mmCIF file with all atom_site columns, C-alpha atoms in Angstrom:
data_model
loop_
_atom_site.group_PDB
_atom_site.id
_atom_site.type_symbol
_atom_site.label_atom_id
_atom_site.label_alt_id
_atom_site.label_comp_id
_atom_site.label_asym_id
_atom_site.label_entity_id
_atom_site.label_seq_id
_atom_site.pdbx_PDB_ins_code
_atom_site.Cartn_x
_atom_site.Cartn_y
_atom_site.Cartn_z
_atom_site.occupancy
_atom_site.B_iso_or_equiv
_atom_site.pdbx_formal_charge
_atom_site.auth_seq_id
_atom_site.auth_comp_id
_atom_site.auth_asym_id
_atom_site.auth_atom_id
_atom_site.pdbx_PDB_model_num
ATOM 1   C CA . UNK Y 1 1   ? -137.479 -6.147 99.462  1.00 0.00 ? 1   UNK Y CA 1
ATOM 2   C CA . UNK Y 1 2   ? -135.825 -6.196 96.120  1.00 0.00 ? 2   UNK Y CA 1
ATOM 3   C CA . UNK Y 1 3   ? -133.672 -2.780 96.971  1.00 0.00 ? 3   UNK Y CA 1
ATOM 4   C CA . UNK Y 1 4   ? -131.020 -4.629 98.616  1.00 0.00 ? 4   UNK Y CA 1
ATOM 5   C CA . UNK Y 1 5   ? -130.215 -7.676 96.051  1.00 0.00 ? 5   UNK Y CA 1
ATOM 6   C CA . UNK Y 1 6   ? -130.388 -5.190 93.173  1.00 0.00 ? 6   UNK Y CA 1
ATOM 7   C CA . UNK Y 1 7   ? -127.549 -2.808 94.648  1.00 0.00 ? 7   UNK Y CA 1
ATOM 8   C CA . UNK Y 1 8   ? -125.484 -5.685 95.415  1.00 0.00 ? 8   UNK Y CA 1
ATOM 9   C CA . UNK Y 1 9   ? -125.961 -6.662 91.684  1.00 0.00 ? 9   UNK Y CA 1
ATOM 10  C CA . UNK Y 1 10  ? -125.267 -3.653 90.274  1.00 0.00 ? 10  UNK Y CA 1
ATOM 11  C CA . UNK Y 1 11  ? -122.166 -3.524 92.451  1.00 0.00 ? 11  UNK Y CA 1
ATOM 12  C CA . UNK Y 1 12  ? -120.792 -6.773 90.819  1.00 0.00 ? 12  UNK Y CA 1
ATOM 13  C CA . UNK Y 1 13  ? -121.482 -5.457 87.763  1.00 0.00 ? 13  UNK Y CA 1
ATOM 14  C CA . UNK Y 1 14  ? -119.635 -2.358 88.295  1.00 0.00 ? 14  UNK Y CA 1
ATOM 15  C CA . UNK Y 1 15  ? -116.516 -4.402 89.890  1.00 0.00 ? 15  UNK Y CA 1
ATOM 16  C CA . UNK Y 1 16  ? -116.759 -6.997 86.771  1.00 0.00 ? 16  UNK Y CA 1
ATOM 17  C CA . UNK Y 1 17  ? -116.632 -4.325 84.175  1.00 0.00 ? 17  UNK Y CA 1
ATOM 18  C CA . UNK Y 1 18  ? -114.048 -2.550 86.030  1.00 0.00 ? 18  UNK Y CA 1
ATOM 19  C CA . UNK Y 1 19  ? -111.756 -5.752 86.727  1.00 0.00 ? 19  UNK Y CA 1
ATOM 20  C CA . UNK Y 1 20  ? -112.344 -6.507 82.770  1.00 0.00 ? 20  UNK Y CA 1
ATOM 21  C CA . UNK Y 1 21  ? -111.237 -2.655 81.798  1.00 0.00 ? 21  UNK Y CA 1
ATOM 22  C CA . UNK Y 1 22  ? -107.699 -3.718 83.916  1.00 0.00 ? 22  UNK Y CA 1
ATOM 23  C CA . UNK Y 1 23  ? -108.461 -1.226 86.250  1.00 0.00 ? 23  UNK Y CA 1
ATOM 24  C CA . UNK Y 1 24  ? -108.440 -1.516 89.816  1.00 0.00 ? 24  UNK Y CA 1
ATOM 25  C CA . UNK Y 1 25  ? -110.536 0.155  92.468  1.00 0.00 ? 25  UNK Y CA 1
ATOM 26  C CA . UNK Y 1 26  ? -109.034 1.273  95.301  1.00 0.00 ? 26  UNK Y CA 1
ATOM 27  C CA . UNK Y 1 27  ? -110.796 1.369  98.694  1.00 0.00 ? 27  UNK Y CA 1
ATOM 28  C CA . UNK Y 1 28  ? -111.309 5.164  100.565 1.00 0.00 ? 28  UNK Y CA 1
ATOM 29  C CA . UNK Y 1 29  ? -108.350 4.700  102.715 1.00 0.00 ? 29  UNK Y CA 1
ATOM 30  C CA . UNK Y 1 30  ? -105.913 3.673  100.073 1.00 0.00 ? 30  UNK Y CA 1
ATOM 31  C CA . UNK Y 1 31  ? -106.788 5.903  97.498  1.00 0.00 ? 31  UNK Y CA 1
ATOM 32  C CA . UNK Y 1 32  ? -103.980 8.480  96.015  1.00 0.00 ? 32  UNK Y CA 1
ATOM 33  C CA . UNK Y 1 33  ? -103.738 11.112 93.792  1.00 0.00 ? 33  UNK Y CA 1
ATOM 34  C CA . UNK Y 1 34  ? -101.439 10.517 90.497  1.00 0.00 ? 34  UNK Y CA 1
ATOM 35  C CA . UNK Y 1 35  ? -99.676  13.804 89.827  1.00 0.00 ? 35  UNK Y CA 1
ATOM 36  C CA . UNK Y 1 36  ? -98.020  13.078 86.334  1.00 0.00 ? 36  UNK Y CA 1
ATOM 37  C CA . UNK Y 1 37  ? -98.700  10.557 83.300  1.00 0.00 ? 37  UNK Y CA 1
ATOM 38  C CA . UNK Y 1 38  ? -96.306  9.204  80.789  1.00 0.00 ? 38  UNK Y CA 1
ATOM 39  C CA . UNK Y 1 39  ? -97.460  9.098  77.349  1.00 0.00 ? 39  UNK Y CA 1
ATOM 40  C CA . UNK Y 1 40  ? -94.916  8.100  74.698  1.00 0.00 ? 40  UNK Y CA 1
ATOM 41  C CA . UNK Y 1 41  ? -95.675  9.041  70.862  1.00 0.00 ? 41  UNK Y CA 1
ATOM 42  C CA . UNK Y 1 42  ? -94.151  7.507  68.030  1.00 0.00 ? 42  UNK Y CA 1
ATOM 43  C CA . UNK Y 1 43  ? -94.757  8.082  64.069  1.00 0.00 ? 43  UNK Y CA 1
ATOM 44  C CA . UNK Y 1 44  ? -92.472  7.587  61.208  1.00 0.00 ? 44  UNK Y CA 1
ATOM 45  C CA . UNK Y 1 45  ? -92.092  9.401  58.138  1.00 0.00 ? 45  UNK Y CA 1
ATOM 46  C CA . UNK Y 1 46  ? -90.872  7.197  55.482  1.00 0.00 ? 46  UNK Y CA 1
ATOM 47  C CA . UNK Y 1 47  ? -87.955  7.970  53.366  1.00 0.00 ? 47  UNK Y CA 1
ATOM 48  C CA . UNK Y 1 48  ? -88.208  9.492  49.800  1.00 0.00 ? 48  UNK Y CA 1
ATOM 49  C CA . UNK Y 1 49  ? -86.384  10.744 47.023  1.00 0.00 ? 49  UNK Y CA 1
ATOM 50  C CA . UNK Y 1 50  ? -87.140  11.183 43.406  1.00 0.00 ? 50  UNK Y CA 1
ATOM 51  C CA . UNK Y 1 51  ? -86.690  13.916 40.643  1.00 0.00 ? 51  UNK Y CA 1
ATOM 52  C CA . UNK Y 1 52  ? -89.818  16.196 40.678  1.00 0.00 ? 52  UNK Y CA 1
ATOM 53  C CA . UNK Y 1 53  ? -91.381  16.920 37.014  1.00 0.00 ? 53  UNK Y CA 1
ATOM 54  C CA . UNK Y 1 54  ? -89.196  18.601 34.984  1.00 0.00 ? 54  UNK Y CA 1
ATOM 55  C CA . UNK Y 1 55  ? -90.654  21.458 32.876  1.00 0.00 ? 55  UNK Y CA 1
ATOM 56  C CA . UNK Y 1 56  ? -87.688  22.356 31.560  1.00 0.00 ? 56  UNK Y CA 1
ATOM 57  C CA . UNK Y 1 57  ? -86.745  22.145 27.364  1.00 0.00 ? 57  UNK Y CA 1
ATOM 58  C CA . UNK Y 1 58  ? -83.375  22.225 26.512  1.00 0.00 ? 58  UNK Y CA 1
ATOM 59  C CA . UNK Y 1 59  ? -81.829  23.889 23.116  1.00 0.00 ? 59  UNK Y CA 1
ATOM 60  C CA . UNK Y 1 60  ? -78.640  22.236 22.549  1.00 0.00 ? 60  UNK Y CA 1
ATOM 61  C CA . UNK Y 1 61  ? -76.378  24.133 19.394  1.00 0.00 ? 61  UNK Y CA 1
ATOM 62  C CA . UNK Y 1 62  ? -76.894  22.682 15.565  1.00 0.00 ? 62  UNK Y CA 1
ATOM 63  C CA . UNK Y 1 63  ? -72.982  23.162 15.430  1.00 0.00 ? 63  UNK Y CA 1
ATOM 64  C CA . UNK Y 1 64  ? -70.773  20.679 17.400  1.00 0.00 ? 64  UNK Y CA 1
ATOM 65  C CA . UNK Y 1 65  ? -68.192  22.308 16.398  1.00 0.00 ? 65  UNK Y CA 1
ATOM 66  C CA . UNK Y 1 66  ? -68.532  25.168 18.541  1.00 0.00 ? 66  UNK Y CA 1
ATOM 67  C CA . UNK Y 1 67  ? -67.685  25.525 22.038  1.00 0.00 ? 67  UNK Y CA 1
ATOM 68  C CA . UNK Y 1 68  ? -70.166  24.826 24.011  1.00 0.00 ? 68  UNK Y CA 1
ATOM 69  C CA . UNK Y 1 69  ? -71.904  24.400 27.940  1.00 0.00 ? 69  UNK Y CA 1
ATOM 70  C CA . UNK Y 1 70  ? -74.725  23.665 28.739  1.00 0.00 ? 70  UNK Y CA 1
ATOM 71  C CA . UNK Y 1 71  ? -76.827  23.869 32.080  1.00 0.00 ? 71  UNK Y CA 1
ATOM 72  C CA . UNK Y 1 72  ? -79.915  21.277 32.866  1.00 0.00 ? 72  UNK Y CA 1
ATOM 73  C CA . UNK Y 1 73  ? -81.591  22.262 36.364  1.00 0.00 ? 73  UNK Y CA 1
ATOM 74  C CA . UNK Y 1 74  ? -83.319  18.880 37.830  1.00 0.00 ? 74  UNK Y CA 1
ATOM 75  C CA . UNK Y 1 75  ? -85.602  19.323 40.640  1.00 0.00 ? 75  UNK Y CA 1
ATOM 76  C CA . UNK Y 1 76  ? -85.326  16.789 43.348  1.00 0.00 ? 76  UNK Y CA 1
ATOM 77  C CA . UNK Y 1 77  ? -87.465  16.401 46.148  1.00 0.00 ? 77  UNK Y CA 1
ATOM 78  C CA . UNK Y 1 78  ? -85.253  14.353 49.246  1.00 0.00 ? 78  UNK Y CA 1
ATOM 79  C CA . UNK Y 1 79  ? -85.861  14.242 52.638  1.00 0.00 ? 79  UNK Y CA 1
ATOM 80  C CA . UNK Y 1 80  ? -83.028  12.318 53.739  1.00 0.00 ? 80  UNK Y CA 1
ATOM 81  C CA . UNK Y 1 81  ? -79.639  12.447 52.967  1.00 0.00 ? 81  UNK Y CA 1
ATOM 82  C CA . UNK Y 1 82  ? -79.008  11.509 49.041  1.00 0.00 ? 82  UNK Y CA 1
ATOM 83  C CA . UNK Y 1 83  ? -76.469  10.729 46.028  1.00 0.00 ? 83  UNK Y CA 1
ATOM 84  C CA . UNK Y 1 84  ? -76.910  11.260 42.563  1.00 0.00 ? 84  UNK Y CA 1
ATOM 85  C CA . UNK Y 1 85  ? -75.104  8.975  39.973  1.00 0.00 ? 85  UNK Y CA 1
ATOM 86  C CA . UNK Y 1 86  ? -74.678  8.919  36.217  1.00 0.00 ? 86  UNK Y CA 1
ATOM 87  C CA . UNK Y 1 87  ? -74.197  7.055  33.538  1.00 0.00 ? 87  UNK Y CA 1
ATOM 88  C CA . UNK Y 1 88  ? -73.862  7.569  29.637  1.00 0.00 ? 88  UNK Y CA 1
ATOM 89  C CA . UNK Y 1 89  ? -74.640  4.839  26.534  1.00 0.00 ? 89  UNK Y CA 1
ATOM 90  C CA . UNK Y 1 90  ? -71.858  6.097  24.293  1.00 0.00 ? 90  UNK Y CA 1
ATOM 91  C CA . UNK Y 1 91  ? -69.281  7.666  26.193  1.00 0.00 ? 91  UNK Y CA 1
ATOM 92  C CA . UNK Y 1 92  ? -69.212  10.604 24.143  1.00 0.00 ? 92  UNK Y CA 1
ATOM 93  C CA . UNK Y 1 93  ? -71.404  12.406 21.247  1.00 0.00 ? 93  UNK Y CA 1
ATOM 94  C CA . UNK Y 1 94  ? -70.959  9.873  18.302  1.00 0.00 ? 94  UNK Y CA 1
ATOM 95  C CA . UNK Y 1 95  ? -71.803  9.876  14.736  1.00 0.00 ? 95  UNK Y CA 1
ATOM 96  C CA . UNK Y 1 96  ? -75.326  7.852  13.926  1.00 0.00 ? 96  UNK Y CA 1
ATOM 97  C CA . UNK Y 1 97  ? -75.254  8.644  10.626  1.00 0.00 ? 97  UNK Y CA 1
ATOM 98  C CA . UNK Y 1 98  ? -72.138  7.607  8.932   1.00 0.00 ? 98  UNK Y CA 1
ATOM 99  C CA . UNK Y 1 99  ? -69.770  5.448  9.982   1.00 0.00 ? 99  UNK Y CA 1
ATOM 100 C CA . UNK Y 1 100 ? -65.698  5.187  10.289  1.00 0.00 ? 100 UNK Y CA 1
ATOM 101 C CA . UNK Y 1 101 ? -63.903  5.275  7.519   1.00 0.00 ? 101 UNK Y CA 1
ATOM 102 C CA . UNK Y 1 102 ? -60.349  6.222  6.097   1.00 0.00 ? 102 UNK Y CA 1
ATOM 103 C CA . UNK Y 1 103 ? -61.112  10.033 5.444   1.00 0.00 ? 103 UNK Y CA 1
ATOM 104 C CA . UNK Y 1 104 ? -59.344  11.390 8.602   1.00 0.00 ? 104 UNK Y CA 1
ATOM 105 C CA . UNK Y 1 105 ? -62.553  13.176 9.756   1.00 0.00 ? 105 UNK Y CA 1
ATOM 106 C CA . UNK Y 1 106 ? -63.462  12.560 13.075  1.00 0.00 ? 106 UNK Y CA 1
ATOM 107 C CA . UNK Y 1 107 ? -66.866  10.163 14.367  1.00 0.00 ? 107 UNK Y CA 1
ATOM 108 C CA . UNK Y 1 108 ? -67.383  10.948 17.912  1.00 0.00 ? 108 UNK Y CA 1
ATOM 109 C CA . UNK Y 1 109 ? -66.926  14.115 20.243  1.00 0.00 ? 109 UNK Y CA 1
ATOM 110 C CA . UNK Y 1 110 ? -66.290  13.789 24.263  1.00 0.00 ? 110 UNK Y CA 1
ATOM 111 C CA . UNK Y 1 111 ? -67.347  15.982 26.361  1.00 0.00 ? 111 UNK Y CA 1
ATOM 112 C CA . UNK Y 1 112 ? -66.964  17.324 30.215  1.00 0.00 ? 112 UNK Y CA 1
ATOM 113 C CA . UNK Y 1 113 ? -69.730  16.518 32.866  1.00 0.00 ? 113 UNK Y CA 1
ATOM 114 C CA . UNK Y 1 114 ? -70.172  18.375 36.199  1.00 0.00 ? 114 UNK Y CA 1
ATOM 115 C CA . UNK Y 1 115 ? -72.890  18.064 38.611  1.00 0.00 ? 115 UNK Y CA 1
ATOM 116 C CA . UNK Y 1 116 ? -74.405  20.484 41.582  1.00 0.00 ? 116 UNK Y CA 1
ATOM 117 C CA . UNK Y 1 117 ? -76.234  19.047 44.342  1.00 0.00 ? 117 UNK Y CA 1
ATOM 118 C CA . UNK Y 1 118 ? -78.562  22.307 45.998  1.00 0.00 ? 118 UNK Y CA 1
ATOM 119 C CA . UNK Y 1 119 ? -79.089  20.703 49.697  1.00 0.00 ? 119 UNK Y CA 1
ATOM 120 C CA . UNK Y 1 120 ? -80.196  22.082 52.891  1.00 0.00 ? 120 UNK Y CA 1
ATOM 121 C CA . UNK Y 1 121 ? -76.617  22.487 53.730  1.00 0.00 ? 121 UNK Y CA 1
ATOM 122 C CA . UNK Y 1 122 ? -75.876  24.335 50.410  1.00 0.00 ? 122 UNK Y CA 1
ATOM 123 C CA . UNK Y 1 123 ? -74.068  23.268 47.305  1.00 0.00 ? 123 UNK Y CA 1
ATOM 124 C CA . UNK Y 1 124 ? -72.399  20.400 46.428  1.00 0.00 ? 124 UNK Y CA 1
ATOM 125 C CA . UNK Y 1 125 ? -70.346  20.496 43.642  1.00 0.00 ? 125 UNK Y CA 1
ATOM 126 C CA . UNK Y 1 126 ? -68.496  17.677 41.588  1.00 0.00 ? 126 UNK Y CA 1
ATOM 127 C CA . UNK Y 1 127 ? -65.117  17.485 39.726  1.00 0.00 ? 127 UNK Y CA 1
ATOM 128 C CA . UNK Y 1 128 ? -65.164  17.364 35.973  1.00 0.00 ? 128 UNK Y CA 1
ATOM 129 C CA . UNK Y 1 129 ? -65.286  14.242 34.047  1.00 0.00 ? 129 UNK Y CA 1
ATOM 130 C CA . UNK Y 1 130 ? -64.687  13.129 30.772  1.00 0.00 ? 130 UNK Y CA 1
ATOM 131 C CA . UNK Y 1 131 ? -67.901  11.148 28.894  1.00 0.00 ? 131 UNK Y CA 1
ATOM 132 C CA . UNK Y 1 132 ? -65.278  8.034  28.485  1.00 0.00 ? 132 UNK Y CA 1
ATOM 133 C CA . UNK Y 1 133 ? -65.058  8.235  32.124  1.00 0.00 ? 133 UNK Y CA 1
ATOM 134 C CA . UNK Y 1 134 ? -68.836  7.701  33.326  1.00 0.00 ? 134 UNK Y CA 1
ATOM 135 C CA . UNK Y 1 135 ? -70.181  4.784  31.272  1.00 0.00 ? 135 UNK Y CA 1
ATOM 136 C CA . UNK Y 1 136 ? -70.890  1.542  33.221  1.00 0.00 ? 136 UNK Y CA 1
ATOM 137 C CA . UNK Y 1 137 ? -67.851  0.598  35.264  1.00 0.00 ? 137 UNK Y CA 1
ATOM 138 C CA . UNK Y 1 138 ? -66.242  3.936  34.462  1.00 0.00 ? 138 UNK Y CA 1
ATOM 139 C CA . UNK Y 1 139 ? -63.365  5.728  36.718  1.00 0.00 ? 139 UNK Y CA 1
ATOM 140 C CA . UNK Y 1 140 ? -65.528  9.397  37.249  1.00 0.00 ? 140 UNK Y CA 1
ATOM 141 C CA . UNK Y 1 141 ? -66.029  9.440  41.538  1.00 0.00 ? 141 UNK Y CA 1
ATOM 142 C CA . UNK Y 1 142 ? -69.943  9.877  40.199  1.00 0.00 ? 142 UNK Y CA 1
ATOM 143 C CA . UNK Y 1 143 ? -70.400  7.981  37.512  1.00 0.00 ? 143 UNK Y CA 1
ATOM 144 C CA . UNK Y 1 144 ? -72.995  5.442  38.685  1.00 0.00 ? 144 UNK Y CA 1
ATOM 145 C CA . UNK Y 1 145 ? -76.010  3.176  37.615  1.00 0.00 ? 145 UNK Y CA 1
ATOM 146 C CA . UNK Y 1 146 ? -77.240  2.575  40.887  1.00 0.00 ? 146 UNK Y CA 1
ATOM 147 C CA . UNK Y 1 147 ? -79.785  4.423  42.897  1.00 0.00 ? 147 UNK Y CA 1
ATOM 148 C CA . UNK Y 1 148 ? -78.046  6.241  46.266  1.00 0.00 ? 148 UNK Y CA 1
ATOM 149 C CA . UNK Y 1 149 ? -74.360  5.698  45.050  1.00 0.00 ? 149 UNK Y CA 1
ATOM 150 C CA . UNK Y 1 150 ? -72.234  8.728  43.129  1.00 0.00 ? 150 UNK Y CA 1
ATOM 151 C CA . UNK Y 1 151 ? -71.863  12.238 43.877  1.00 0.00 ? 151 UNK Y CA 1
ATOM 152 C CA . UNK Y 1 152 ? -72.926  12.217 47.814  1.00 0.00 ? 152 UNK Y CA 1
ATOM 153 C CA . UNK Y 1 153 ? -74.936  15.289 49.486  1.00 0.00 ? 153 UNK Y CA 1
ATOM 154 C CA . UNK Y 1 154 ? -73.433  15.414 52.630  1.00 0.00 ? 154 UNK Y CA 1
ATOM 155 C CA . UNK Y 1 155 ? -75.569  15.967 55.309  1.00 0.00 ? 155 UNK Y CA 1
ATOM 156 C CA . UNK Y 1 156 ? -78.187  17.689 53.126  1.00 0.00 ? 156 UNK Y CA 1
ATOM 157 C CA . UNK Y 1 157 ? -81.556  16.906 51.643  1.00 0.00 ? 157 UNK Y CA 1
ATOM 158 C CA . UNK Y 1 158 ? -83.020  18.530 48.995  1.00 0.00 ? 158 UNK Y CA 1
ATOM 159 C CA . UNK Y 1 159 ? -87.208  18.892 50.278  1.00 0.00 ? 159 UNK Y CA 1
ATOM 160 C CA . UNK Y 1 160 ? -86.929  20.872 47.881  1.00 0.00 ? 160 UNK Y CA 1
ATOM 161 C CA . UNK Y 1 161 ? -83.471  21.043 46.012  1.00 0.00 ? 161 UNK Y CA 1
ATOM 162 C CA . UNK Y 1 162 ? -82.144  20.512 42.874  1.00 0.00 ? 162 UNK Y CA 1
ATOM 163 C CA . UNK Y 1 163 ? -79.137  18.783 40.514  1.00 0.00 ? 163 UNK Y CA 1
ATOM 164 C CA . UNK Y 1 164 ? -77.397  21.169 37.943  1.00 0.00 ? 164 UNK Y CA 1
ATOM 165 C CA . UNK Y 1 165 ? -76.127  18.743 35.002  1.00 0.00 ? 165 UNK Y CA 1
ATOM 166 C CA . UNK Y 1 166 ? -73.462  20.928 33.372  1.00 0.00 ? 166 UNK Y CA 1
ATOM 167 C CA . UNK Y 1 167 ? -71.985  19.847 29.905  1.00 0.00 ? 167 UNK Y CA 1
ATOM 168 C CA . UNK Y 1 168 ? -69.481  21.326 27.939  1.00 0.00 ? 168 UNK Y CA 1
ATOM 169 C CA . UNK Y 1 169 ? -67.168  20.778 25.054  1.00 0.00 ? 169 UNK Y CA 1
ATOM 170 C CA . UNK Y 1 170 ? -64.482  22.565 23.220  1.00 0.00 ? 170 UNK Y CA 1
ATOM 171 C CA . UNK Y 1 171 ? -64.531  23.884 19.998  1.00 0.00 ? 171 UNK Y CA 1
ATOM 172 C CA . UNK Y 1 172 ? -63.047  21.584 17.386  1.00 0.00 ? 172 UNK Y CA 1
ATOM 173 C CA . UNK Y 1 173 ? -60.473  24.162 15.856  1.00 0.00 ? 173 UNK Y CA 1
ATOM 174 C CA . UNK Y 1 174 ? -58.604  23.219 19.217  1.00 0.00 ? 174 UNK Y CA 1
ATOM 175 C CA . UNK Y 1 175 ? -58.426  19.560 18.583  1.00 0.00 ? 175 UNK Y CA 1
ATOM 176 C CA . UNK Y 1 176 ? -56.359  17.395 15.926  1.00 0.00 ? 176 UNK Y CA 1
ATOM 177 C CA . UNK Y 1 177 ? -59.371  16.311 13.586  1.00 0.00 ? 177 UNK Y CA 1
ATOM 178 C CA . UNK Y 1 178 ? -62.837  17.767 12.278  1.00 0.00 ? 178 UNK Y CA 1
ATOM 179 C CA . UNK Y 1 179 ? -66.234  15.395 12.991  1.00 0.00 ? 179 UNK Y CA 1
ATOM 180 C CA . UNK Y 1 180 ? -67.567  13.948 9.709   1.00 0.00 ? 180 UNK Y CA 1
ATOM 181 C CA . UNK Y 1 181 ? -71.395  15.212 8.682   1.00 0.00 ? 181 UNK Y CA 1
ATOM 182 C CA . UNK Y 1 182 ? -73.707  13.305 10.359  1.00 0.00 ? 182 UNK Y CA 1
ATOM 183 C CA . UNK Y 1 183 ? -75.981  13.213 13.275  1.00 0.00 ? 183 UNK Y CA 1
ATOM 184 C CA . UNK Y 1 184 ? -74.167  12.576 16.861  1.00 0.00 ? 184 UNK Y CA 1
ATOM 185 C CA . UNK Y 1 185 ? -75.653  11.678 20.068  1.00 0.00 ? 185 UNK Y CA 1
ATOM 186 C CA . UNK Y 1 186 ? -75.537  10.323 23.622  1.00 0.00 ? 186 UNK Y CA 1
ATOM 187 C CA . UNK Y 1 187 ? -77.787  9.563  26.595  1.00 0.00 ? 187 UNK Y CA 1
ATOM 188 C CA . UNK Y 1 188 ? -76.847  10.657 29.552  1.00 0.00 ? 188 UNK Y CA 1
ATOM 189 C CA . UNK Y 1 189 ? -78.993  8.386  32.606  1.00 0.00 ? 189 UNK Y CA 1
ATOM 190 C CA . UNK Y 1 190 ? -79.314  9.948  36.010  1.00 0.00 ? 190 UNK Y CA 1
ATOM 191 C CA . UNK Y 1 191 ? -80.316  7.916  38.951  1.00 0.00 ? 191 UNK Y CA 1
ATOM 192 C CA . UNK Y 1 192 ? -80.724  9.293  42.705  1.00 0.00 ? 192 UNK Y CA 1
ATOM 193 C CA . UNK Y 1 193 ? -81.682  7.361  46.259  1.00 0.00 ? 193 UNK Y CA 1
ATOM 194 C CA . UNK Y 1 194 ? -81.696  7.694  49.574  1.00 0.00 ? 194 UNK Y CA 1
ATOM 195 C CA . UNK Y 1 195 ? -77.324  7.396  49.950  1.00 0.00 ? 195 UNK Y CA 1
ATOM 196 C CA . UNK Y 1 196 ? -76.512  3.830  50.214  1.00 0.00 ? 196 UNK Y CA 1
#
């Protein structure tokens, strides 16, 4: 006696929690076989680029006066296609210690600045500048404040890579004036981004 209204209820319920799931049911005649499914995947991997930790110390000569270059390896860590800009204070090494004057000595030094971009796609490499040339506003294709603009990497990323900072400077015997005692100095600011 109660067989009967219980399957049909259970029945309902099955066709209620069916409809609800937004699936159909299909009756024995009409029913097919799929034979493929489309299921389309999508995930993003943001973009990044920074310098890694540097663990590098760099010895830089007593003497100014002597020719010099020197090589700073920056690790960067880029997965997307970068530039690396640069910037310095003073425009060249110049005297903290003393100041002008009429002796016909020499205050401040410039010096040459080169960078190498190690990409994916190999190396990069930059013209020479002079330090009067990358302060803000300054004429050097790299010189730059401004995260993603300067020296480009083409087509590479660096994941990892690195930036080779190479300074130099010529030995004062080849230029017109000696540099005064004193302490002399510059900071050199480099910035890198995604390319803009």
């Amino acid at each position: 006696m109660w067989a009967r209204p219980a399957a049909r209820y259970l029945q309902s319920l099955a066709a209620v929690v069916l409809v609800a799931g937004g699936l159909t049911m299909a009756t024995p005649a009409t029913a097919q076989s799929v034979a493929s499914i489309d299921i389309h995947l999508a995930a993003v991997i943001p973009e990044r680029c920074g310098f890694s930790p540097i663990v590098q110390a760099a010895d830089v000569a007593a003497d100014l006066e002597q020719a010099q270059i020197l090589n700073f390896v920056l690790p960067l860590d880029c997965n997307t296609p970068f530039a690396v800009g640069i910037s310095a204070e003073h425009g060249g090494l110049v005297n903290l210690t003393s100041a002008p004057d009429r002796s016909g000595y020499a205050f401040a030094k410039t010096y040459g600045v080169r960078l190498t971009l190690r990409t994916s796609d190999g190396e990069v490499r930059s013209e020479r500048c002079l330090s009067t040339d990358i302060t803000i506003g300054g004429t050097c294709a790299f010189a730059s404040d401004q995260p993603g603009r300067g020296l480009g990497s083409g087509a590479g990323v660096a994941a990892p890579g690195d930036v080779t900072l190479t300074i130099d400077w010529p030995d004062q015997s080849t230029l017109n004036r000696r540099l005064a005692a004193g302490d002399y100095s510059d900071t050199i600011t480099l910035v890198v981004g995604a390319r803009a």
